[in-house]
mmCIF file of C-alpha atoms and ligand atoms in Angstrom:
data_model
loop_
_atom_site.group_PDB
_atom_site.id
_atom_site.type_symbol
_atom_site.label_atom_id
_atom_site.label_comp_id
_atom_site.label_asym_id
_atom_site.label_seq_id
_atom_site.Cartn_x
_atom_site.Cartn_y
_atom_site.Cartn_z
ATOM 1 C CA UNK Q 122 105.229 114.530 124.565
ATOM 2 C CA UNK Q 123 103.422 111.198 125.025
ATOM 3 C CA UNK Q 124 100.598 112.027 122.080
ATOM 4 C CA UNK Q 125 103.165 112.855 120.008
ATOM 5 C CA UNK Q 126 104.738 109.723 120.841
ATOM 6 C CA UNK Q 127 101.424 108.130 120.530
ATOM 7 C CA UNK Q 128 101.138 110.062 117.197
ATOM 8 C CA UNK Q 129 103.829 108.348 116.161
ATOM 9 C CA UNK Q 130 103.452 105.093 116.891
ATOM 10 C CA UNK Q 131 100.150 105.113 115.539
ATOM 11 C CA UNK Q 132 101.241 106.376 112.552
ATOM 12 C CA UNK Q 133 103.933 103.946 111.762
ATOM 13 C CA UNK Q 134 102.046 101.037 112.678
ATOM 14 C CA UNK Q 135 99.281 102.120 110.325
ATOM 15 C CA UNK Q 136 102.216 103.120 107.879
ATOM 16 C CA UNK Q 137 103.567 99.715 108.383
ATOM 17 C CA UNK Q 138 99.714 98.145 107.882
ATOM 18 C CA UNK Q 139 99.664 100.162 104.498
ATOM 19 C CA UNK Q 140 102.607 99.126 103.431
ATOM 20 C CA UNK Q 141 102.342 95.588 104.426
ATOM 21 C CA UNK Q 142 98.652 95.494 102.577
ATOM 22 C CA UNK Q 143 99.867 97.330 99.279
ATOM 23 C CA UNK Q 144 102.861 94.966 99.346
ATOM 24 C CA UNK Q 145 101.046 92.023 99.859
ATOM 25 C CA UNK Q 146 98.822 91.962 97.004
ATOM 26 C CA UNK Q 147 99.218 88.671 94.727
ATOM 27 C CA UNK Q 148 96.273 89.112 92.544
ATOM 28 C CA UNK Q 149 96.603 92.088 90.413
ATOM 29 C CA UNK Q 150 99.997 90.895 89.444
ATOM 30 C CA UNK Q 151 100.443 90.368 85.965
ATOM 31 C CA UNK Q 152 103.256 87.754 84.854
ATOM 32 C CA UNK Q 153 105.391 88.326 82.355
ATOM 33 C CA UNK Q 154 104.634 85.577 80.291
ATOM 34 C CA UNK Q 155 100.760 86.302 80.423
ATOM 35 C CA UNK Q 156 100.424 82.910 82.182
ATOM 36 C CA UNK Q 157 96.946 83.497 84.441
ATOM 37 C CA UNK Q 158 96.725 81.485 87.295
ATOM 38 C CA UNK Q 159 92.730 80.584 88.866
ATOM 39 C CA UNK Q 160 94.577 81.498 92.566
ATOM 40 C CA UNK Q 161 96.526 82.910 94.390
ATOM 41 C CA UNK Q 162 97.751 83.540 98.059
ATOM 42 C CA UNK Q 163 100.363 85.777 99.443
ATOM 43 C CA UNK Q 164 102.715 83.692 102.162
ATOM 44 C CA UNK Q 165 102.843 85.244 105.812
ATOM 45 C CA UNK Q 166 106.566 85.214 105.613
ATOM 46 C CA UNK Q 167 109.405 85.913 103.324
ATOM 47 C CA UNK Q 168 108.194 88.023 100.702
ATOM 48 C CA UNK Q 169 106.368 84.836 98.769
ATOM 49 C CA UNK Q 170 103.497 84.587 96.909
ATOM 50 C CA UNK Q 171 102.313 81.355 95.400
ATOM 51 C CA UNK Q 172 99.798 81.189 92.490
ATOM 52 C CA UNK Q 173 98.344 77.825 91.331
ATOM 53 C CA UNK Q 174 95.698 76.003 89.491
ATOM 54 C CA UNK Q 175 94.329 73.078 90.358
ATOM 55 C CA UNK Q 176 92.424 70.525 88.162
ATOM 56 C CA UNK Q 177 91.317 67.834 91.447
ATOM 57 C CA UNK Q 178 89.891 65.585 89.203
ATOM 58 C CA UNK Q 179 93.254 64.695 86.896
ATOM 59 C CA UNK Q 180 95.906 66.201 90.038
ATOM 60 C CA UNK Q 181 97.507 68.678 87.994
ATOM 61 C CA UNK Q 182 98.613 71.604 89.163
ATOM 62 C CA UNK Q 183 100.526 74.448 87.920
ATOM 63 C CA UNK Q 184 102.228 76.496 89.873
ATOM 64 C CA UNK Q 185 103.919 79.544 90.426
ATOM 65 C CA UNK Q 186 106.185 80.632 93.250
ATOM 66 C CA UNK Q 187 107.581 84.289 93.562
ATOM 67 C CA UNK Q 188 109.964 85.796 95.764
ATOM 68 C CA UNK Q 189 110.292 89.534 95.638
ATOM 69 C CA UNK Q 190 113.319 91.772 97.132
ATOM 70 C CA UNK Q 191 115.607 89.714 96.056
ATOM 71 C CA UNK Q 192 118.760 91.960 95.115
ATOM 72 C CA UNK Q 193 121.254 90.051 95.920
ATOM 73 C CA UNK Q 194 123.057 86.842 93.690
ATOM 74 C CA UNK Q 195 124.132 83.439 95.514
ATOM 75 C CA UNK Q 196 120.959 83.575 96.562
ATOM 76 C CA UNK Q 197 118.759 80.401 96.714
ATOM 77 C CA UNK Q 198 114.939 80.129 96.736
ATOM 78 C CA UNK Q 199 112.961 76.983 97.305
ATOM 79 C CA UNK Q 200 109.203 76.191 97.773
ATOM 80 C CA UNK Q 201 107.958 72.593 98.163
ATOM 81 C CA UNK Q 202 104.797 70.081 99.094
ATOM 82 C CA UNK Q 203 105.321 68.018 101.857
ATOM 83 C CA UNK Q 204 102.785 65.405 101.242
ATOM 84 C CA UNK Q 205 104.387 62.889 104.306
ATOM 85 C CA UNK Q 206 105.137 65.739 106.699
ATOM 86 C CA UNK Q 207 103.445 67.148 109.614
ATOM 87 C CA UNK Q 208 103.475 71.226 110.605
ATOM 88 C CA UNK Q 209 105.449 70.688 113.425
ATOM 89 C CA UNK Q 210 108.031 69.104 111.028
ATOM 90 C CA UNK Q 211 107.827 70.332 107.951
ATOM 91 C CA UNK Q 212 111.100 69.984 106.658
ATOM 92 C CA UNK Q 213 111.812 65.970 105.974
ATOM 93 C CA UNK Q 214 109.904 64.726 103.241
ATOM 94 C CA UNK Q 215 109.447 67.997 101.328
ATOM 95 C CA UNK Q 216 109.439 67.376 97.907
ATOM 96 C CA UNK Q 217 111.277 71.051 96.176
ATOM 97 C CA UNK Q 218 111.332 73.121 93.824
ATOM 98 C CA UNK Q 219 114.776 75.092 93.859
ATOM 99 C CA UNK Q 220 116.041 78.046 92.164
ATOM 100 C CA UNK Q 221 119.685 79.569 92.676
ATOM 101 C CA UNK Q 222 120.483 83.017 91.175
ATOM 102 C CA UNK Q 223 124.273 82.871 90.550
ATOM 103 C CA UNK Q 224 126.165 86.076 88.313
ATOM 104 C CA UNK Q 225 122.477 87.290 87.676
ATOM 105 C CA UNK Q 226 121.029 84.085 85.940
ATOM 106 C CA UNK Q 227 118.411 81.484 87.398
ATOM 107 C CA UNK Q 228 119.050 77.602 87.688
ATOM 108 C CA UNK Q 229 115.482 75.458 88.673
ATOM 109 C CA UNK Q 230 116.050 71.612 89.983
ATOM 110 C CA UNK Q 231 113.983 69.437 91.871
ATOM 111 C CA UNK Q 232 115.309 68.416 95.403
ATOM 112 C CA UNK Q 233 113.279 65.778 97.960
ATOM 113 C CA UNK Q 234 114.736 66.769 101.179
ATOM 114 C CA UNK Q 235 114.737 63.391 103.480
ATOM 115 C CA UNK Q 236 116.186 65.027 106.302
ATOM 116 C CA UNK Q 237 117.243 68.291 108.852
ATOM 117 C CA UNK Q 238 120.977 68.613 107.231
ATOM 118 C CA UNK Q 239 119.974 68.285 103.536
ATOM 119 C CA UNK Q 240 122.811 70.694 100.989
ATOM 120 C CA UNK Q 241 119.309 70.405 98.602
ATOM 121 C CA UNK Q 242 121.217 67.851 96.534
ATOM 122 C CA UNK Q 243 119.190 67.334 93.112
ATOM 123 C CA UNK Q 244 116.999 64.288 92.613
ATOM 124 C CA UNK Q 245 113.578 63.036 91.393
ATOM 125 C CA UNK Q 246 110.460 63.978 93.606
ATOM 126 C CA UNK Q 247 107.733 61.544 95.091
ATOM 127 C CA UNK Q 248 105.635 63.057 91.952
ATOM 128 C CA UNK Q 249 106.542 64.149 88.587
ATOM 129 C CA UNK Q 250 107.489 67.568 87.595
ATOM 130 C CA UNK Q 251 107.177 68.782 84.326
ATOM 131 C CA UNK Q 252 108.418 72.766 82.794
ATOM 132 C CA UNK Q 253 110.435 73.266 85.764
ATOM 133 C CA UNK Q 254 111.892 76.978 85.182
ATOM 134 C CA UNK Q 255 113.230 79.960 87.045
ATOM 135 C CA UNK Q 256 112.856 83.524 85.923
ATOM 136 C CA UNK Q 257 114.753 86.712 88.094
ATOM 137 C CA UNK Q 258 114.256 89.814 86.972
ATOM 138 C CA UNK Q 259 112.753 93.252 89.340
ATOM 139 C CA UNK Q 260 114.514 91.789 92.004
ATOM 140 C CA UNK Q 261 112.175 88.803 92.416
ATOM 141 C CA UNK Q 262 112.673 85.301 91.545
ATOM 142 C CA UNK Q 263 109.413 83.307 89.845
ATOM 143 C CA UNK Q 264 109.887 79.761 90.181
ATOM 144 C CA UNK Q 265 107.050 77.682 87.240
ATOM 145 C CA UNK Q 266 105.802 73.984 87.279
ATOM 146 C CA UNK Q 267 103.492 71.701 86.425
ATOM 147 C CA UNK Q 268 103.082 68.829 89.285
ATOM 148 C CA UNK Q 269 101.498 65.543 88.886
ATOM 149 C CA UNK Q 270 99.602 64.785 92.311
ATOM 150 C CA UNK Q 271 97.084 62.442 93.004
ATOM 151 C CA UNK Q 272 93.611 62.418 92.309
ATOM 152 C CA UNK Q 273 91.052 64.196 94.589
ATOM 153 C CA UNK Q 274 93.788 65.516 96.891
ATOM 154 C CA UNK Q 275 92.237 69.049 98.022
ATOM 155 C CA UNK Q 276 95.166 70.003 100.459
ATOM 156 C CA UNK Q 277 98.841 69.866 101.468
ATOM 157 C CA UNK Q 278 101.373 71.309 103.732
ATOM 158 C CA UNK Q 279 103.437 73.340 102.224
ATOM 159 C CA UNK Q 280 106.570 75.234 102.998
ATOM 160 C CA UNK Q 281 109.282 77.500 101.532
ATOM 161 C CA UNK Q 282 112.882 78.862 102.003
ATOM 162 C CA UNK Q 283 115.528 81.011 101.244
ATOM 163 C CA UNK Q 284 119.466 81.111 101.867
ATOM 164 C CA UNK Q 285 123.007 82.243 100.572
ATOM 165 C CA UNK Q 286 125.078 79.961 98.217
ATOM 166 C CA UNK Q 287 128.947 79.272 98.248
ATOM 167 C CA UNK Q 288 130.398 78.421 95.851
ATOM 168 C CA UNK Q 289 127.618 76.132 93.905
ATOM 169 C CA UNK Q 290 126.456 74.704 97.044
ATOM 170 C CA UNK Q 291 123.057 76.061 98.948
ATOM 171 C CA UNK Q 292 124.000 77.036 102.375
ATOM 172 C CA UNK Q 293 121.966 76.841 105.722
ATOM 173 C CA UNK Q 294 118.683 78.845 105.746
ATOM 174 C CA UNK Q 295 118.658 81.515 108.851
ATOM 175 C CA UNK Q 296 116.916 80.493 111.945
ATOM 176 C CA UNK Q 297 115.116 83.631 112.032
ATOM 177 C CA UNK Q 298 110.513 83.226 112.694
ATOM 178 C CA UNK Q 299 110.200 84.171 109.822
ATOM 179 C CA UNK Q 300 112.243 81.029 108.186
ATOM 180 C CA UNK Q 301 111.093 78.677 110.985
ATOM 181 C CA UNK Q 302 107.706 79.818 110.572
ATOM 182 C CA UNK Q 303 107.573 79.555 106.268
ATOM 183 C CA UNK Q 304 104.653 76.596 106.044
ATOM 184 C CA UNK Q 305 101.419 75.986 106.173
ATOM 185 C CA UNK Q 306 98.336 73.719 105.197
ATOM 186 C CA UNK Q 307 97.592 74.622 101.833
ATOM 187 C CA UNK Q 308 93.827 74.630 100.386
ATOM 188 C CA UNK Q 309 94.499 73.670 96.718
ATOM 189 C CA UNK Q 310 90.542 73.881 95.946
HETATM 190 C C1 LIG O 419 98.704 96.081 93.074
HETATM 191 O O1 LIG O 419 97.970 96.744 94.086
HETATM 192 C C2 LIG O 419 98.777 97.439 95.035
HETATM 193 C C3 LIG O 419 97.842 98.086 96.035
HETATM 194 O O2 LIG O 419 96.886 97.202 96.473
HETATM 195 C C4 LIG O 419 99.627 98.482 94.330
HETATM 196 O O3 LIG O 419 100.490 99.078 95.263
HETATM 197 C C5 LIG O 419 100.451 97.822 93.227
HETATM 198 O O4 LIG O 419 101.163 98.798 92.517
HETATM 199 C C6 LIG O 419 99.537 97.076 92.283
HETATM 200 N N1 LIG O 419 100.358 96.380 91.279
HETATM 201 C C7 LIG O 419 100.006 96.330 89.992
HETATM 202 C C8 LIG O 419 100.937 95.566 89.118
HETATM 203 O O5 LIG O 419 99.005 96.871 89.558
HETATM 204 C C1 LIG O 420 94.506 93.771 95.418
HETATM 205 O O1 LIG O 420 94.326 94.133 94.055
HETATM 206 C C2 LIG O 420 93.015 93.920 93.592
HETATM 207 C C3 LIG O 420 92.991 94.201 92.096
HETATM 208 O O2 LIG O 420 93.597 95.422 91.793
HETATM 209 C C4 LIG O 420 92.051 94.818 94.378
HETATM 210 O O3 LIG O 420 90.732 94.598 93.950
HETATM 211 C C5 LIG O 420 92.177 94.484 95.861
HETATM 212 O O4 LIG O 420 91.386 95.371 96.611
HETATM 213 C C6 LIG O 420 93.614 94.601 96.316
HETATM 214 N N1 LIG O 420 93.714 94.153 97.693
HETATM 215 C C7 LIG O 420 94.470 94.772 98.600
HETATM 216 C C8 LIG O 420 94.507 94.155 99.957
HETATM 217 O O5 LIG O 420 95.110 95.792 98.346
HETATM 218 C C1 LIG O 421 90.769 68.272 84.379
HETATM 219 O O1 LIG O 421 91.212 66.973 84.189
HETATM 220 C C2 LIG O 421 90.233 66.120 83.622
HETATM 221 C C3 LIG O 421 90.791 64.716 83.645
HETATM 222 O O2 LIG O 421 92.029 64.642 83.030
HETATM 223 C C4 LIG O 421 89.901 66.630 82.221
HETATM 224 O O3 LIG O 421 88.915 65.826 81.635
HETATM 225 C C5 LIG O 421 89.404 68.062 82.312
HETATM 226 O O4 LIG O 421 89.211 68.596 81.031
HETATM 227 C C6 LIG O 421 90.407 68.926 83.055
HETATM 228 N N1 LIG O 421 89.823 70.235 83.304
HETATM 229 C C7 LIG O 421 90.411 71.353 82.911
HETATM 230 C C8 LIG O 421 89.703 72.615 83.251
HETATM 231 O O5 LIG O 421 91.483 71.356 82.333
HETATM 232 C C1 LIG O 422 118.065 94.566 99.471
HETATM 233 O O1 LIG O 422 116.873 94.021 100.008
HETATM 234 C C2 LIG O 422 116.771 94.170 101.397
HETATM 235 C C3 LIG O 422 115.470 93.492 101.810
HETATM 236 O O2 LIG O 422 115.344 92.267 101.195
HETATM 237 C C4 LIG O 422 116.766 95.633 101.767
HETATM 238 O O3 LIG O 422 116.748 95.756 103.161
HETATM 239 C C5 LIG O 422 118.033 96.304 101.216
HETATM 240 O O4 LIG O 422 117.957 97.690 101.450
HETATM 241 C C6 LIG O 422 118.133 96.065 99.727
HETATM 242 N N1 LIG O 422 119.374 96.612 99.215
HETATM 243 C C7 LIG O 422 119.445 97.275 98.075
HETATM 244 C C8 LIG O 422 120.807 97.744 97.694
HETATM 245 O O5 LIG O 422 118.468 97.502 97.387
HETATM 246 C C1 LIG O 423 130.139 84.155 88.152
HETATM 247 O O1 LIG O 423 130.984 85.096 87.535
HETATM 248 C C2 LIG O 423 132.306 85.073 88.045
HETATM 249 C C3 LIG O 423 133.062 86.222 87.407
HETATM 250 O O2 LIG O 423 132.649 86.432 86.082
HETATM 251 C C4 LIG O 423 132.933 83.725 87.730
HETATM 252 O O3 LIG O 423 134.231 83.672 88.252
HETATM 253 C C5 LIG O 423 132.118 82.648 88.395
HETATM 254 O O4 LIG O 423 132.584 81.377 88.053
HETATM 255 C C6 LIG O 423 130.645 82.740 87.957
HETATM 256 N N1 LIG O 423 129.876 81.809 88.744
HETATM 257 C C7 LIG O 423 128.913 81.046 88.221
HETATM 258 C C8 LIG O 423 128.215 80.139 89.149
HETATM 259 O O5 LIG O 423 128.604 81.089 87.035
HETATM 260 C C1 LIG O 424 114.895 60.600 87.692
HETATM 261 O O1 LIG O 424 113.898 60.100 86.823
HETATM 262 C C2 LIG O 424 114.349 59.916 85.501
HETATM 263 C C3 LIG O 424 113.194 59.461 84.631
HETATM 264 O O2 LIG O 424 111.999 59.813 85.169
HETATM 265 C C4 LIG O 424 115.477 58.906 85.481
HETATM 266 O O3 LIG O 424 115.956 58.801 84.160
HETATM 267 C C5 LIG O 424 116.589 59.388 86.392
HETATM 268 O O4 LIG O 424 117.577 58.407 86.474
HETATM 269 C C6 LIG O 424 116.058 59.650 87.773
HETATM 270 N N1 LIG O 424 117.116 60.239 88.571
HETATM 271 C C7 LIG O 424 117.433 59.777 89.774
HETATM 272 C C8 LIG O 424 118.524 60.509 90.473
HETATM 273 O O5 LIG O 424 116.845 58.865 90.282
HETATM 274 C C1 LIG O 425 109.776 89.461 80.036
HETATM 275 O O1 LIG O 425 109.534 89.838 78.699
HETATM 276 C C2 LIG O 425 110.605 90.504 78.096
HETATM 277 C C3 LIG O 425 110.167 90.977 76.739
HETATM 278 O O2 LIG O 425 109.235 90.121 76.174
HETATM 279 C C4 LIG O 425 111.809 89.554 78.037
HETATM 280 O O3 LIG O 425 112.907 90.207 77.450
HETATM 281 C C5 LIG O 425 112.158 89.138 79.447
HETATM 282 O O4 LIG O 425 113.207 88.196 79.422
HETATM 283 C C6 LIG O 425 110.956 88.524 80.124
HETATM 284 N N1 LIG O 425 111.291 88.280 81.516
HETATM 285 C C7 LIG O 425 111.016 87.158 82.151
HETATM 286 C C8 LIG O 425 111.373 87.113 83.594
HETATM 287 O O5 LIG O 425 110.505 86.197 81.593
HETATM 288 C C1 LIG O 426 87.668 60.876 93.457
HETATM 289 O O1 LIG O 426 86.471 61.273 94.095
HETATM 290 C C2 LIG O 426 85.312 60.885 93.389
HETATM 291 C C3 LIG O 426 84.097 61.475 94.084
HETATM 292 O O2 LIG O 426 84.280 61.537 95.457
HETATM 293 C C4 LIG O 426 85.251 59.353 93.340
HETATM 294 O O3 LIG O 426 84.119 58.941 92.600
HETATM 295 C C5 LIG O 426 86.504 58.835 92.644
HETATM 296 O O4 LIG O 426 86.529 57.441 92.680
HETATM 297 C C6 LIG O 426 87.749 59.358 93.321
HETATM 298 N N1 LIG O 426 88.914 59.005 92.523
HETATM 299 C C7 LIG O 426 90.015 58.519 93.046
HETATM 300 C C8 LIG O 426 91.115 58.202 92.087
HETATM 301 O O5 LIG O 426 90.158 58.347 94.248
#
């Protein structure tokens, strides 16, 4: 009884390792639009994968964010830059990129959160954004920009989201690890 329980267990957690690995694999995926990215790096949380390049010595960098199972609509997706912020607070002074999927079509805005309670109210970003668009189809949202940063920067903290929408308004995310846990220190180069 207890190897077969330890059969088991075994089994799903290397189930759950395969899955997790064959899942999680961001660069042989081919976008639709046969944009090519130089990297890529799939997120530890949320079903995200972020692909960029990064040209250090002008600060451009084009990115794309995807979020996959996303079946739902009033959805909302956001990743952002936090170049003020700190890991322990993440969340004020992220500068966003946000997609809603409403009735089965994609709207992209930029949002610069200032604080905690922020309804991701549109507005201009500490940096400019250029080709700002949102794409959902197979149940994943693909979020595409071009970002002006500074010179020489070689690394940010990043962090991303996701939440329900009422109505046209964005709605709290959960308080689950995995949404308190969405951010990191990104490497651009
Ligand atoms: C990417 O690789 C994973 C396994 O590593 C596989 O499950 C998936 O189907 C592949 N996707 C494409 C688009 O080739
Ligand atoms: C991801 O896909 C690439 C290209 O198909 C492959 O070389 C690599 O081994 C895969 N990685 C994982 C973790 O499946
Ligand atoms: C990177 O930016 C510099 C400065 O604008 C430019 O001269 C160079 O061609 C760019 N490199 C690439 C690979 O686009
Ligand atoms: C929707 O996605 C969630 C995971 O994101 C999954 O648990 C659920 O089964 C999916 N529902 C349908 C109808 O595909
Ligand atoms: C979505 O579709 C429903 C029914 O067609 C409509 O009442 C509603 O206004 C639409 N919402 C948006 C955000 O387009
Ligand atoms: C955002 O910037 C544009 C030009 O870059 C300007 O026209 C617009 O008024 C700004 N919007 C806000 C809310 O500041
Ligand atoms: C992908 O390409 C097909 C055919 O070219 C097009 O109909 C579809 O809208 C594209 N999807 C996205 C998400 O760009
Ligand atoms: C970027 O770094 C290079 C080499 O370290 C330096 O020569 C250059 O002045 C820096 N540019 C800016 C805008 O800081």
């Amino acid at each position: 009884m207890q190897t077969m329980l330890k059969l088991v267990l075994g089994f799903s957690v290397l189930t759950s390792l395969f899955l997790t690995s064959s899942a999680q694999n961001c660069s042989n995926y081919t976008f639709n639009s046969s944009r090519v990215f130089s990297k890529c790096r799939d997120l530890p949380h949320l079903s995200s994968h972020l692909y960029w390049t990064f040209n250090q010595s002008s600060g451009q960098l084009d990115i794309a964010y995807r979020h996959d199972g996303i079946n739902s609509t009033n959805k909302w997706v956001a990743w952002a830059l936090n170049p003020t912020g700190s890991l322990t607070a993440a969340m004020p002074g992220a500068q966003a990129l946000v997609a809603i999927l409403q009735n089965g079509t994609t709207r992209a805005y930029t949002s610069p959160i200032s604080s905690y309670s922020t309804q991701l109210q549109a507005g201009n970003l500490s940096f400019p954004v250029t080709g700002l668009t949102a794409t959902y189809q197979n149940s994943e949202i693909i979020i595409f920009a071009t970002l002006s940063l500074n010179r020489n920067v070689s690394s940010m903290i990043h962090t991303w989201q996701e939440g329900m929408v009422s109505g046209s308004t964005p709605q709290a995310h959960a308080m689950s690890s995995d949404n308190l846990n969405a951010k990191e220190t990104l490497n651009l180069v």
